[in-house]
mmCIF file of C-alpha atoms in Angstrom:
data_model
loop_
_atom_site.group_PDB
_atom_site.id
_atom_site.type_symbol
_atom_site.label_atom_id
_atom_site.label_comp_id
_atom_site.label_asym_id
_atom_site.label_seq_id
_atom_site.Cartn_x
_atom_site.Cartn_y
_atom_site.Cartn_z
ATOM 1 C CA UNK A 212 79.297 62.935 61.989
ATOM 2 C CA UNK A 213 76.147 64.866 62.903
ATOM 3 C CA UNK A 214 75.024 62.655 65.823
ATOM 4 C CA UNK A 215 71.993 64.212 67.548
ATOM 5 C CA UNK A 216 70.867 67.540 66.125
ATOM 6 C CA UNK A 217 68.445 69.839 67.918
ATOM 7 C CA UNK A 218 66.781 72.932 66.498
ATOM 8 C CA UNK A 219 66.332 75.691 67.368
ATOM 9 C CA UNK A 220 69.139 76.331 69.851
ATOM 10 C CA UNK A 221 67.368 79.347 71.328
ATOM 11 C CA UNK A 222 63.696 80.349 71.341
ATOM 12 C CA UNK A 223 61.610 82.969 73.092
ATOM 13 C CA UNK A 224 57.863 82.425 73.300
ATOM 14 C CA UNK A 225 54.928 84.261 74.795
ATOM 15 C CA UNK A 226 52.587 82.486 77.165
ATOM 16 C CA UNK A 227 50.029 80.487 75.212
ATOM 17 C CA UNK A 228 52.047 80.161 72.031
ATOM 18 C CA UNK A 229 52.862 76.780 70.578
ATOM 19 C CA UNK A 230 56.083 75.506 69.138
ATOM 20 C CA UNK A 231 57.995 72.363 68.232
ATOM 21 C CA UNK A 232 61.522 71.481 69.217
ATOM 22 C CA UNK A 233 63.071 69.321 66.561
ATOM 23 C CA UNK A 234 65.416 66.404 67.202
ATOM 24 C CA UNK A 235 67.084 64.264 64.576
ATOM 25 C CA UNK A 236 69.710 61.546 64.847
ATOM 26 C CA UNK A 237 71.655 59.824 62.114
ATOM 27 C CA UNK A 238 72.929 56.831 64.094
ATOM 28 C CA UNK A 239 69.908 54.575 63.472
ATOM 29 C CA UNK A 240 69.126 54.527 67.192
ATOM 30 C CA UNK A 241 65.842 53.019 68.255
ATOM 31 C CA UNK A 242 65.720 54.753 71.627
ATOM 32 C CA UNK A 243 65.137 58.512 71.791
ATOM 33 C CA UNK A 244 64.157 60.775 74.644
ATOM 34 C CA UNK A 245 63.592 64.348 75.745
ATOM 35 C CA UNK A 246 64.832 65.872 78.989
ATOM 36 C CA UNK A 247 64.551 69.277 80.544
ATOM 37 C CA UNK A 248 67.280 70.803 82.670
ATOM 38 C CA UNK A 249 66.445 73.371 85.296
ATOM 39 C CA UNK A 250 68.891 75.090 87.660
ATOM 40 C CA UNK A 251 69.706 72.973 90.689
ATOM 41 C CA UNK A 252 67.582 70.054 89.544
ATOM 42 C CA UNK A 253 69.568 68.065 87.016
ATOM 43 C CA UNK A 254 67.829 66.503 84.034
ATOM 44 C CA UNK A 255 64.264 65.211 84.132
ATOM 45 C CA UNK A 256 62.765 62.855 81.574
ATOM 46 C CA UNK A 257 59.771 64.233 79.668
ATOM 47 C CA UNK A 258 58.951 61.575 77.068
ATOM 48 C CA UNK A 259 60.753 58.755 75.408
ATOM 49 C CA UNK A 260 60.382 56.407 72.443
ATOM 50 C CA UNK A 261 61.687 52.899 71.895
ATOM 51 C CA UNK A 262 61.002 52.888 68.167
ATOM 52 C CA UNK A 263 58.937 54.393 65.389
ATOM 53 C CA UNK A 264 55.281 54.600 66.393
ATOM 54 C CA UNK A 265 55.991 53.968 70.092
ATOM 55 C CA UNK A 266 56.159 56.686 72.738
ATOM 56 C CA UNK A 267 55.770 56.793 76.501
ATOM 57 C CA UNK A 268 55.735 59.308 79.318
ATOM 58 C CA UNK A 269 58.602 60.106 81.584
ATOM 59 C CA UNK A 270 58.799 61.890 84.915
ATOM 60 C CA UNK A 271 57.401 65.284 83.789
ATOM 61 C CA UNK A 272 55.196 64.814 80.683
ATOM 62 C CA UNK A 273 52.466 67.390 81.347
ATOM 63 C CA UNK A 274 52.299 70.172 78.775
ATOM 64 C CA UNK A 275 54.324 68.282 76.176
ATOM 65 C CA UNK A 276 53.426 66.021 73.265
ATOM 66 C CA UNK A 277 55.658 63.796 71.173
ATOM 67 C CA UNK A 278 55.364 61.548 68.161
ATOM 68 C CA UNK A 279 57.779 59.206 66.399
ATOM 69 C CA UNK A 280 56.899 58.681 62.759
ATOM 70 C CA UNK A 281 60.444 57.791 61.692
ATOM 71 C CA UNK A 282 63.484 56.293 63.384
ATOM 72 C CA UNK A 283 65.450 59.495 62.830
ATOM 73 C CA UNK A 284 63.105 62.158 64.193
ATOM 74 C CA UNK A 285 61.530 62.770 67.589
ATOM 75 C CA UNK A 286 59.924 66.232 67.844
ATOM 76 C CA UNK A 287 58.716 67.709 71.121
ATOM 77 C CA UNK A 288 55.622 69.908 70.973
ATOM 78 C CA UNK A 289 54.500 72.547 73.415
ATOM 79 C CA UNK A 290 50.829 73.198 72.652
ATOM 80 C CA UNK A 291 50.338 76.191 74.959
ATOM 81 C CA UNK A 292 53.587 77.424 76.454
ATOM 82 C CA UNK A 293 53.737 78.457 80.108
ATOM 83 C CA UNK A 294 56.486 80.302 82.012
ATOM 84 C CA UNK A 295 57.102 77.074 83.997
ATOM 85 C CA UNK A 296 58.338 75.545 80.752
ATOM 86 C CA UNK A 297 61.272 77.938 80.606
ATOM 87 C CA UNK A 298 64.196 75.533 80.598
ATOM 88 C CA UNK A 299 66.980 73.973 78.592
ATOM 89 C CA UNK A 300 65.785 70.967 76.638
ATOM 90 C CA UNK A 301 67.957 68.043 75.626
ATOM 91 C CA UNK A 302 67.242 65.306 73.169
ATOM 92 C CA UNK A 303 69.134 62.040 73.579
ATOM 93 C CA UNK A 304 69.284 58.794 71.662
ATOM 94 C CA UNK A 305 70.671 55.353 72.345
ATOM 95 C CA UNK A 306 71.165 51.887 70.946
ATOM 96 C CA UNK A 307 68.526 49.244 71.307
ATOM 97 C CA UNK A 308 64.867 49.315 72.132
ATOM 98 C CA UNK A 309 65.375 50.406 75.688
ATOM 99 C CA UNK A 310 67.427 52.933 77.530
ATOM 100 C CA UNK A 311 70.782 51.329 78.297
ATOM 101 C CA UNK A 312 72.028 54.581 79.763
ATOM 102 C CA UNK A 313 74.652 55.064 77.095
ATOM 103 C CA UNK A 314 72.962 58.061 75.624
ATOM 104 C CA UNK A 315 74.094 60.470 72.960
ATOM 105 C CA UNK A 316 72.889 63.969 73.672
ATOM 106 C CA UNK A 317 72.194 66.950 71.479
ATOM 107 C CA UNK A 318 73.592 70.370 72.335
ATOM 108 C CA UNK A 319 70.389 71.548 73.956
ATOM 109 C CA UNK A 320 67.697 74.106 73.181
ATOM 110 C CA UNK A 321 67.186 77.042 75.515
ATOM 111 C CA UNK A 322 63.532 78.030 75.697
ATOM 112 C CA UNK A 323 62.242 81.132 77.436
ATOM 113 C CA UNK A 324 58.514 81.645 77.945
ATOM 114 C CA UNK A 325 57.484 85.188 78.835
ATOM 115 C CA UNK B 205 60.253 56.647 92.753
ATOM 116 C CA UNK B 206 63.999 56.537 92.522
ATOM 117 C CA UNK B 207 65.938 59.548 93.754
ATOM 118 C CA UNK B 208 69.547 60.542 93.223
ATOM 119 C CA UNK B 209 71.365 62.880 95.590
ATOM 120 C CA UNK B 210 74.606 64.713 94.981
ATOM 121 C CA UNK B 211 75.469 66.508 98.177
ATOM 122 C CA UNK B 212 78.385 68.568 96.828
ATOM 123 C CA UNK B 213 77.115 71.455 94.680
ATOM 124 C CA UNK B 214 80.670 72.656 93.970
ATOM 125 C CA UNK B 215 84.163 71.274 94.291
ATOM 126 C CA UNK B 216 87.603 72.294 93.188
ATOM 127 C CA UNK B 217 90.886 70.451 92.776
ATOM 128 C CA UNK B 218 94.420 71.323 91.760
ATOM 129 C CA UNK B 219 95.629 70.086 88.437
ATOM 130 C CA UNK B 220 97.219 66.610 88.658
ATOM 131 C CA UNK B 221 95.554 65.827 91.981
ATOM 132 C CA UNK B 222 92.737 63.408 92.771
ATOM 133 C CA UNK B 223 89.138 64.308 93.570
ATOM 134 C CA UNK B 224 86.118 62.257 94.563
ATOM 135 C CA UNK B 225 82.533 63.226 93.805
ATOM 136 C CA UNK B 226 79.773 61.719 95.905
ATOM 137 C CA UNK B 227 76.423 60.279 94.884
ATOM 138 C CA UNK B 228 73.774 58.384 96.798
ATOM 139 C CA UNK B 229 70.526 56.994 95.495
ATOM 140 C CA UNK B 230 67.366 55.485 96.824
ATOM 141 C CA UNK B 231 65.623 52.538 95.201
ATOM 142 C CA UNK B 232 63.851 49.328 96.046
ATOM 143 C CA UNK B 233 65.004 47.729 92.800
ATOM 144 C CA UNK B 234 67.741 45.113 92.699
ATOM 145 C CA UNK B 235 68.730 45.389 89.040
ATOM 146 C CA UNK B 236 69.686 48.790 87.716
ATOM 147 C CA UNK B 237 72.477 50.816 86.163
ATOM 148 C CA UNK B 238 74.402 53.800 87.448
ATOM 149 C CA UNK B 239 76.217 56.420 85.440
ATOM 150 C CA UNK B 240 78.323 59.510 85.672
ATOM 151 C CA UNK B 241 77.820 62.095 82.958
ATOM 152 C CA UNK B 242 79.954 65.174 82.336
ATOM 153 C CA UNK B 243 78.584 68.472 81.056
ATOM 154 C CA UNK B 244 81.332 70.906 80.026
ATOM 155 C CA UNK B 245 80.612 74.575 79.342
ATOM 156 C CA UNK B 246 79.654 73.601 75.797
ATOM 157 C CA UNK B 247 76.559 72.118 77.501
ATOM 158 C CA UNK B 248 76.613 68.780 75.688
ATOM 159 C CA UNK B 249 76.295 65.793 78.028
ATOM 160 C CA UNK B 250 78.993 63.150 77.732
ATOM 161 C CA UNK B 251 78.961 59.703 79.321
ATOM 162 C CA UNK B 252 81.969 59.213 81.610
ATOM 163 C CA UNK B 253 81.434 55.808 83.182
ATOM 164 C CA UNK B 254 78.791 53.103 83.613
ATOM 165 C CA UNK B 255 78.193 50.508 86.338
ATOM 166 C CA UNK B 256 75.785 47.576 86.348
ATOM 167 C CA UNK B 257 74.347 46.907 89.782
ATOM 168 C CA UNK B 258 74.819 43.147 89.481
ATOM 169 C CA UNK B 259 78.574 43.549 89.009
ATOM 170 C CA UNK B 260 80.603 43.764 92.196
ATOM 171 C CA UNK B 261 83.714 44.972 90.403
ATOM 172 C CA UNK B 262 83.991 48.733 90.249
ATOM 173 C CA UNK B 263 84.053 50.221 86.758
ATOM 174 C CA UNK B 264 87.163 52.028 85.515
ATOM 175 C CA UNK B 265 87.727 54.196 82.455
ATOM 176 C CA UNK B 266 91.273 55.521 82.238
ATOM 177 C CA UNK B 267 91.569 58.236 84.939
ATOM 178 C CA UNK B 268 87.968 57.764 86.055
ATOM 179 C CA UNK B 269 86.872 55.082 88.494
ATOM 180 C CA UNK B 270 83.902 54.486 90.727
ATOM 181 C CA UNK B 271 83.355 53.164 94.215
ATOM 182 C CA UNK B 272 80.053 51.312 94.073
ATOM 183 C CA UNK B 273 78.625 50.309 97.435
ATOM 184 C CA UNK B 274 75.309 48.611 96.676
ATOM 185 C CA UNK B 275 74.241 48.029 100.260
ATOM 186 C CA UNK B 276 74.935 51.637 101.142
ATOM 187 C CA UNK B 277 73.421 52.832 97.823
ATOM 188 C CA UNK B 278 76.487 54.896 97.186
ATOM 189 C CA UNK B 279 78.210 55.550 93.863
ATOM 190 C CA UNK B 280 81.173 57.923 94.012
ATOM 191 C CA UNK B 281 83.384 59.017 91.129
ATOM 192 C CA UNK B 282 87.136 59.349 91.524
ATOM 193 C CA UNK B 283 89.092 61.417 89.026
ATOM 194 C CA UNK B 284 92.835 60.841 89.148
ATOM 195 C CA UNK B 285 95.492 63.154 87.737
ATOM 196 C CA UNK B 286 92.905 65.901 87.218
ATOM 197 C CA UNK B 287 93.250 67.915 84.051
ATOM 198 C CA UNK B 288 91.987 71.385 83.150
ATOM 199 C CA UNK B 289 89.658 69.771 80.634
ATOM 200 C CA UNK B 290 87.882 67.952 83.464
ATOM 201 C CA UNK B 291 86.303 71.254 84.526
ATOM 202 C CA UNK B 292 82.559 70.642 84.101
ATOM 203 C CA UNK B 293 79.299 69.786 85.782
ATOM 204 C CA UNK B 294 79.142 66.126 86.746
ATOM 205 C CA UNK B 295 75.812 64.334 87.015
ATOM 206 C CA UNK B 296 75.165 61.025 88.668
ATOM 207 C CA UNK B 297 72.307 59.053 87.099
ATOM 208 C CA UNK B 298 70.252 55.977 87.960
ATOM 209 C CA UNK B 299 68.489 53.809 85.382
ATOM 210 C CA UNK B 300 65.876 51.094 85.761
ATOM 211 C CA UNK B 301 63.408 49.992 83.074
ATOM 212 C CA UNK B 302 63.700 53.106 80.903
ATOM 213 C CA UNK B 303 63.268 55.374 83.939
ATOM 214 C CA UNK B 304 66.441 57.458 84.198
ATOM 215 C CA UNK B 305 66.902 59.865 87.109
ATOM 216 C CA UNK B 306 69.673 62.411 87.442
ATOM 217 C CA UNK B 307 71.138 64.107 90.467
ATOM 218 C CA UNK B 308 71.351 67.886 90.670
ATOM 219 C CA UNK B 309 75.013 67.863 89.709
ATOM 220 C CA UNK B 310 78.395 68.846 91.113
ATOM 221 C CA UNK B 311 80.304 71.693 89.535
ATOM 222 C CA UNK B 312 83.982 70.718 89.421
ATOM 223 C CA UNK B 313 86.704 73.264 88.791
ATOM 224 C CA UNK B 314 90.250 72.127 88.102
ATOM 225 C CA UNK B 315 92.734 74.835 89.028
ATOM 226 C CA UNK B 316 96.122 75.215 87.343
#
């Protein structure tokens, strides 16, 4: 069972570069979300989606874009990377059209912006 | 905005003993959910236990139980018969209307 798959697992970028973190789930979950984890701060919600074609902002959305064209995929785009975006990023999915809290997480993607 | 506070950055416990991790939160909402998540060294987050705010009965999952004090806005996690595999970061989380907030975490080490 694949569950939630994130790629890449590690990435180094230069300031100003763009990239996309991929997230795919094979559990037919409607709810998907992106979090970032910084030392001493726990996880913070970036964006979330309650179904294909529907996205919304979380606690820290600035500098990130998302789209949800299919149920399975929820990519996170950094249009112009900044050193403040150095973090570990987690994608999570869940049953239903809202966050019930019972989330299934990917293994994380460590991003370093120089 | 809701905030979640975990005041114990690190804790340790001997194998087979009991440990309690603390969590407090701040909200003006009446209906919400609370969670404890575990993050082992593999980094993948795993749900440990879930509590609905409208339920007075404390949730229990095998060796894991919570002490939910709604008036005090407190949500502690008790791990009984600690095992080496319980070594991990533990995050308390609050959820209301798709807005999920996590505490900064408590690093738990179970010693043999």
